[in-house]
Amino acid sequence: MTVSDPGIAQIQVLLRRALAEVDRVLAPSGCRYFLAYGTALGARRHGDLVPWDVDADLYVPSADQPRAVEALRAGLAGTDFAVEAPGDPGYEYLFPRVVLRGVHHTLIRVDLFPLDVAPDSSGARRVLTPLLKLTAQLHMLRVMDLAERRHYDRRKATVARLARAVLSLVPARAIAGAHRGLVARAGRLGSGALWVNTCGSYGAREYVPARWFAGGTSLDLGGLALPAPSPVDEYLRHVYGDFLTPPPDDRIAHEVAFAREHYVEPLRSAGVLDR
């Protein structure tokens, strides 16, 4: 299926610009960063963003994240982009993202996912995975602006409101602290051979060999060479299985319709995209 949607194309122009700004700022900083998830897949399979994608993903090892956020705050000043990070007012995630100034951070974003040392024991990993997911979700529910969750159906929105009412009794910083405590404990149980995105949602597939991030490999994404896990095909098979075969047409059509409703139209209403 060929995807030709002017709104999605305009979003992708902004995403490429955001990625170029991240690369401009972080490349000389010494902070490590790598293409991740669907953005790595798009660079490998399409030589660009996946045609229906409306966000972008990078890994930034946790050891580098404080310096990366500091560099981005300074380096993006005066540009159309900014960085939002855990602890910023109204920001609900436990990882940073680069966003377009003037619109809500959910609409145009490059996520900077953390890579932390994972436990060597498979048993410890089975315990860690749901706990990390739980604390990340609780923090999101505690802080998020529900009005910005346009894609929530009535049932999901009702559950979110009830959860927020209960969580109003718990400070957001306490939930974030619990998450950081889990990450620190997990790191003490690992040798460093295995890393994990501690804010990820792919379960066991989030655990990746640290050697894949030794550096030296890049992929072309729409004319921009960006660092990537290596071997990239092994990484993508680990996350997606058969990554070279595009999804069926009905799945692509669903993704395009979702992007139009929840990203293109809000950005057009905000005057960011052309009508």
CSV table of C-alpha atoms in Angstrom, one decimal:
chain,number,residue,atom,x,y,z
A,1,MET,CA,0.0,0.0,0.0
A,2,THR,CA,1.4,3.4,-1.0
A,3,VAL,CA,0.8,6.1,1.6
A,4,SER,CA,0.4,9.6,0.2
A,5,ASP,CA,-1.0,11.9,2.9
A,6,PRO,CA,-0.1,15.6,2.8
A,7,GLY,CA,-0.7,16.0,6.6
A,8,ILE,CA,1.5,13.1,7.6
A,9,ALA,CA,4.2,14.3,5.1
A,10,GLN,CA,4.2,17.7,6.8
A,11,ILE,CA,4.6,16.1,10.2
A,12,GLN,CA,7.5,14.0,8.9
A,13,VAL,CA,9.2,17.2,7.6
A,14,LEU,CA,9.1,18.5,11.2
A,15,LEU,CA,10.3,15.2,12.6
A,16,ARG,CA,13.3,15.2,10.3
A,17,ARG,CA,14.1,18.7,11.3
A,18,ALA,CA,13.9,17.7,15.0
A,19,LEU,CA,16.2,14.7,14.4
A,20,ALA,CA,18.6,17.0,12.6
A,21,GLU,CA,18.6,19.4,15.6
A,22,VAL,CA,19.2,16.6,18.1
A,23,ASP,CA,22.1,15.3,16.0
A,24,ARG,CA,23.5,18.8,15.6
A,25,VAL,CA,23.4,19.4,19.4
A,26,LEU,CA,24.4,15.9,20.7
A,27,ALA,CA,27.1,14.9,18.1
A,28,PRO,CA,29.7,17.3,19.5
A,29,SER,CA,28.6,16.8,23.2
A,30,GLY,CA,29.9,13.3,23.6
A,31,CYS,CA,26.5,12.0,24.6
A,32,ARG,CA,25.6,8.7,22.9
A,33,TYR,CA,22.3,8.4,21.0
A,34,PHE,CA,21.0,5.7,18.6
A,35,LEU,CA,18.0,5.2,16.3
A,36,ALA,CA,15.4,3.0,18.0
A,37,TYR,CA,12.2,1.1,17.3
A,38,GLY,CA,10.2,2.2,14.3
A,39,THR,CA,12.6,5.0,13.4
A,40,ALA,CA,15.4,2.4,13.1
A,41,LEU,CA,13.1,0.2,11.1
A,42,GLY,CA,12.1,3.0,8.8
A,43,ALA,CA,15.8,4.0,8.2
A,44,ARG,CA,16.6,0.3,7.4
A,45,ARG,CA,13.5,-0.6,5.4
A,46,HIS,CA,12.6,2.7,3.7
A,47,GLY,CA,15.7,4.8,4.0
A,48,ASP,CA,13.5,7.3,5.8
A,49,LEU,CA,10.7,7.4,8.4
A,50,VAL,CA,8.1,4.7,8.0
A,51,PRO,CA,5.6,6.4,5.7
A,52,TRP,CA,2.8,6.4,8.2
A,53,ASP,CA,4.8,7.2,11.3
A,54,VAL,CA,4.1,10.5,13.2
A,55,ASP,CA,6.8,10.3,15.9
A,56,ALA,CA,10.4,9.4,16.2
A,57,ASP,CA,12.4,7.3,18.7
A,58,LEU,CA,16.0,7.4,19.9
A,59,TYR,CA,17.9,5.7,22.6
A,60,VAL,CA,20.1,7.7,25.0
A,61,PRO,CA,21.9,5.7,27.6
A,62,SER,CA,20.8,6.8,31.1
A,63,ALA,CA,24.4,7.7,32.0
A,64,ASP,CA,24.3,10.3,29.2
A,65,GLN,CA,20.8,11.6,29.7
A,66,PRO,CA,21.5,14.4,32.2
A,67,ARG,CA,24.2,15.9,30.0
A,68,ALA,CA,22.1,15.3,26.9
A,69,VAL,CA,19.1,17.2,28.4
A,70,GLU,CA,21.4,20.0,29.5
A,71,ALA,CA,22.9,20.2,26.0
A,72,LEU,CA,19.6,20.2,24.3
A,73,ARG,CA,18.1,22.9,26.6
A,74,ALA,CA,21.0,25.2,25.6
A,75,GLY,CA,21.4,24.1,22.0
A,76,LEU,CA,17.7,24.3,21.0
A,77,ALA,CA,17.3,27.8,22.4
A,78,GLY,CA,16.2,30.0,19.5
A,79,THR,CA,15.0,27.1,17.4
A,80,ASP,CA,11.5,25.8,16.8
A,81,PHE,CA,12.2,22.9,19.1
A,82,ALA,CA,12.6,22.3,22.9
A,83,VAL,CA,13.3,19.5,25.3
A,84,GLU,CA,10.8,18.4,27.9
A,85,ALA,CA,12.1,16.1,30.7
A,86,PRO,CA,10.9,14.3,33.8
A,87,GLY,CA,10.1,16.8,36.5
A,88,ASP,CA,9.1,19.6,34.1
A,89,PRO,CA,5.6,21.0,35.0
A,90,GLY,CA,2.8,19.1,33.3
A,91,TYR,CA,5.2,16.6,31.7
A,92,GLU,CA,4.1,13.0,32.5
A,93,TYR,CA,6.8,10.8,31.2
A,94,LEU,CA,9.9,9.4,32.9
A,95,PHE,CA,12.1,10.0,29.8
A,96,PRO,CA,12.8,13.2,27.9
A,97,ARG,CA,11.5,14.1,24.5
A,98,VAL,CA,12.2,16.8,22.0
A,99,VAL,CA,9.1,18.7,21.0
A,100,LEU,CA,7.8,21.5,18.8
A,101,ARG,CA,7.4,24.7,20.6
A,102,GLY,CA,3.9,26.0,21.0
A,103,VAL,CA,2.0,22.7,20.7
A,104,HIS,CA,1.4,20.0,23.3
A,105,HIS,CA,4.3,17.6,23.6
A,106,THR,CA,2.2,14.6,22.4
A,107,LEU,CA,1.7,16.0,18.9
A,108,ILE,CA,5.3,16.4,17.5
A,109,ARG,CA,7.9,14.4,19.4
A,110,VAL,CA,11.2,12.7,19.3
A,111,ASP,CA,11.4,10.3,22.3
A,112,LEU,CA,14.7,9.9,24.0
A,113,PHE,CA,14.4,6.5,25.7
A,114,PRO,CA,16.8,5.5,28.5
A,115,LEU,CA,19.1,2.4,28.4
A,116,ASP,CA,20.0,1.1,31.8
A,117,VAL,CA,21.9,-1.9,33.0
A,118,ALA,CA,19.6,-4.9,33.3
A,119,PRO,CA,19.8,-7.9,35.7
A,120,ASP,CA,21.7,-10.9,34.4
A,121,SER,CA,19.1,-13.2,35.9
A,122,SER,CA,16.1,-14.0,33.7
A,123,GLY,CA,14.0,-14.4,36.9
A,124,ALA,CA,14.9,-10.9,38.1
A,125,ARG,CA,14.0,-9.6,34.6
A,126,ARG,CA,10.6,-11.2,34.8
A,127,VAL,CA,9.9,-9.5,38.1
A,128,LEU,CA,11.4,-6.1,37.0
A,129,THR,CA,9.5,-5.8,33.7
A,130,PRO,CA,6.0,-5.4,35.1
A,131,LEU,CA,7.1,-3.2,38.0
A,132,LEU,CA,8.8,-0.7,35.7
A,133,LYS,CA,5.8,-0.7,33.4
A,134,LEU,CA,3.5,-0.1,36.4
A,135,THR,CA,5.5,2.8,37.9
A,136,ALA,CA,5.8,4.5,34.5
A,137,GLN,CA,2.1,4.2,33.9
A,138,LEU,CA,1.1,5.4,37.4
A,139,HIS,CA,3.3,8.4,36.9
A,140,MET,CA,1.8,9.1,33.5
A,141,LEU,CA,-1.7,8.9,35.0
A,142,ARG,CA,-0.9,11.1,37.9
A,143,VAL,CA,0.5,13.9,35.9
A,144,MET,CA,-1.0,13.8,32.4
A,145,ASP,CA,-3.6,16.3,31.0
A,146,LEU,CA,-6.5,13.9,30.1
A,147,ALA,CA,-7.9,16.5,27.7
A,148,GLU,CA,-4.9,15.9,25.5
A,149,ARG,CA,-5.6,12.2,25.2
A,150,ARG,CA,-7.9,12.5,22.2
A,151,HIS,CA,-7.5,8.9,21.2
A,152,TYR,CA,-8.9,7.6,24.5
A,153,ASP,CA,-12.4,6.0,24.1
A,154,ARG,CA,-15.0,6.6,26.7
A,155,ARG,CA,-14.1,3.5,28.7
A,156,LYS,CA,-10.4,4.2,28.8
A,157,ALA,CA,-11.0,7.9,29.7
A,158,THR,CA,-13.3,6.8,32.6
A,159,VAL,CA,-10.7,4.4,33.9
A,160,ALA,CA,-8.1,7.1,33.7
A,161,ARG,CA,-10.2,9.6,35.6
A,162,LEU,CA,-10.8,7.0,38.4
A,163,ALA,CA,-7.1,6.2,38.6
A,164,ARG,CA,-6.2,9.8,38.7
A,165,ALA,CA,-8.6,10.4,41.6
A,166,VAL,CA,-6.9,7.6,43.6
A,167,LEU,CA,-3.4,8.7,42.6
A,168,SER,CA,-4.1,12.3,43.7
A,169,LEU,CA,-3.2,11.1,47.2
A,170,VAL,CA,0.3,10.1,46.0
A,171,PRO,CA,2.9,12.8,45.1
A,172,ALA,CA,4.2,12.4,41.5
A,173,ARG,CA,7.8,12.6,42.9
A,174,ALA,CA,7.2,9.6,45.1
A,175,ILE,CA,6.1,7.5,42.0
A,176,ALA,CA,9.1,8.7,40.0
A,177,GLY,CA,11.3,7.9,43.0
A,178,ALA,CA,10.0,4.4,43.2
A,179,HIS,CA,10.7,4.0,39.5
A,180,ARG,CA,14.3,5.2,39.9
A,181,GLY,CA,14.8,2.9,42.9
A,182,LEU,CA,13.8,-0.1,40.7
A,183,VAL,CA,16.2,1.0,38.0
A,184,ALA,CA,19.0,1.4,40.5
A,185,ARG,CA,18.4,-2.0,42.1
A,186,ALA,CA,18.2,-3.7,38.7
A,187,GLY,CA,21.5,-2.2,37.8
A,188,ARG,CA,23.2,-3.7,40.9
A,189,LEU,CA,22.0,-7.1,39.7
A,190,GLY,CA,23.6,-6.9,36.3
A,191,SER,CA,27.1,-7.1,34.9
A,192,GLY,CA,26.5,-4.5,32.2
A,193,ALA,CA,26.3,-7.1,29.4
A,194,LEU,CA,22.6,-6.5,29.0
A,195,TRP,CA,20.7,-3.2,28.7
A,196,VAL,CA,17.0,-2.4,29.0
A,197,ASN,CA,14.8,0.6,28.1
A,198,THR,CA,13.4,1.1,31.6
A,199,CYS,CA,10.4,3.1,30.1
A,200,GLY,CA,9.6,0.6,27.4
A,201,SER,CA,6.5,-1.4,26.7
A,202,TYR,CA,7.8,-4.3,24.6
A,203,GLY,CA,8.3,-6.7,27.6
A,204,ALA,CA,11.2,-9.1,27.2
A,205,ARG,CA,12.1,-7.5,23.8
A,206,GLU,CA,13.3,-4.4,25.7
A,207,TYR,CA,16.4,-6.3,26.9
A,208,VAL,CA,19.2,-5.9,24.4
A,209,PRO,CA,22.9,-6.7,24.4
A,210,ALA,CA,25.1,-3.7,25.4
A,211,ARG,CA,27.5,-4.7,22.6
A,212,TRP,CA,24.9,-3.6,20.0
A,213,PHE,CA,25.6,0.0,21.1
A,214,ALA,CA,29.3,0.0,21.0
A,215,GLY,CA,29.1,2.7,18.2
A,216,GLY,CA,30.5,3.0,14.7
A,217,THR,CA,27.3,2.2,12.7
A,218,SER,CA,24.9,4.7,11.2
A,219,LEU,CA,21.9,4.6,9.0
A,220,ASP,CA,20.6,7.1,6.4
A,221,LEU,CA,17.2,8.6,7.3
A,222,GLY,CA,16.0,10.9,4.6
A,223,GLY,CA,19.5,12.1,3.9
A,224,LEU,CA,20.5,12.3,7.6
A,225,ALA,CA,23.1,9.8,8.9
A,226,LEU,CA,22.3,8.8,12.4
A,227,PRO,CA,23.9,6.3,14.8
A,228,ALA,CA,22.2,3.0,15.0
A,229,PRO,CA,22.4,-0.3,16.9
A,230,SER,CA,24.7,-2.8,15.3
A,231,PRO,CA,24.1,-5.3,13.8
A,232,VAL,CA,20.9,-3.4,13.0
A,233,ASP,CA,19.1,-6.3,11.4
A,234,GLU,CA,19.7,-8.4,14.5
A,235,TYR,CA,18.3,-5.6,16.7
A,236,LEU,CA,15.2,-5.2,14.5
A,237,ARG,CA,14.5,-9.0,14.3
A,238,HIS,CA,14.8,-9.0,18.1
A,239,VAL,CA,12.1,-6.3,18.5
A,240,TYR,CA,9.9,-7.0,15.5
A,241,GLY,CA,10.6,-10.4,14.0
A,242,ASP,CA,10.2,-10.2,10.2
A,243,PHE,CA,10.8,-6.4,9.9
A,244,LEU,CA,11.4,-6.4,6.2
A,245,THR,CA,7.8,-7.4,5.3
A,246,PRO,CA,5.5,-4.3,5.7
A,247,PRO,CA,2.2,-4.9,7.6
A,248,PRO,CA,-0.9,-5.7,5.6
A,249,ASP,CA,-2.8,-3.0,3.8
A,250,ASP,CA,-5.7,-2.9,6.3
A,251,ARG,CA,-3.2,-2.4,9.2
A,252,ILE,CA,-1.5,0.5,7.3
A,253,ALA,CA,-4.9,2.0,6.5
A,254,HIS,CA,-5.8,1.9,10.2
A,255,GLU,CA,-2.5,3.6,11.2
A,256,VAL,CA,-3.0,6.3,8.6
A,257,ALA,CA,-6.6,7.0,9.7
A,258,PHE,CA,-5.4,7.2,13.4
A,259,ALA,CA,-2.6,9.6,12.5
A,260,ARG,CA,-5.0,11.8,10.5
A,261,GLU,CA,-7.6,12.0,13.3
A,262,HIS,CA,-5.2,12.3,16.3
A,263,TYR,CA,-2.2,14.2,14.9
A,264,VAL,CA,-2.9,15.8,11.6
A,265,GLU,CA,-6.2,17.4,12.4
A,266,PRO,CA,-5.1,18.8,15.9
A,267,LEU,CA,-2.0,20.2,14.3
A,268,ARG,CA,-4.0,21.8,11.5
A,269,SER,CA,-6.4,23.3,14.0
A,270,ALA,CA,-3.3,24.7,15.8
A,271,GLY,CA,-2.1,26.3,12.6
A,272,VAL,CA,1.0,24.2,12.5
A,273,LEU,CA,0.1,22.3,9.3
A,274,ASP,CA,-1.4,23.5,6.1
A,275,ARG,CA,-5.0,22.7,5.4
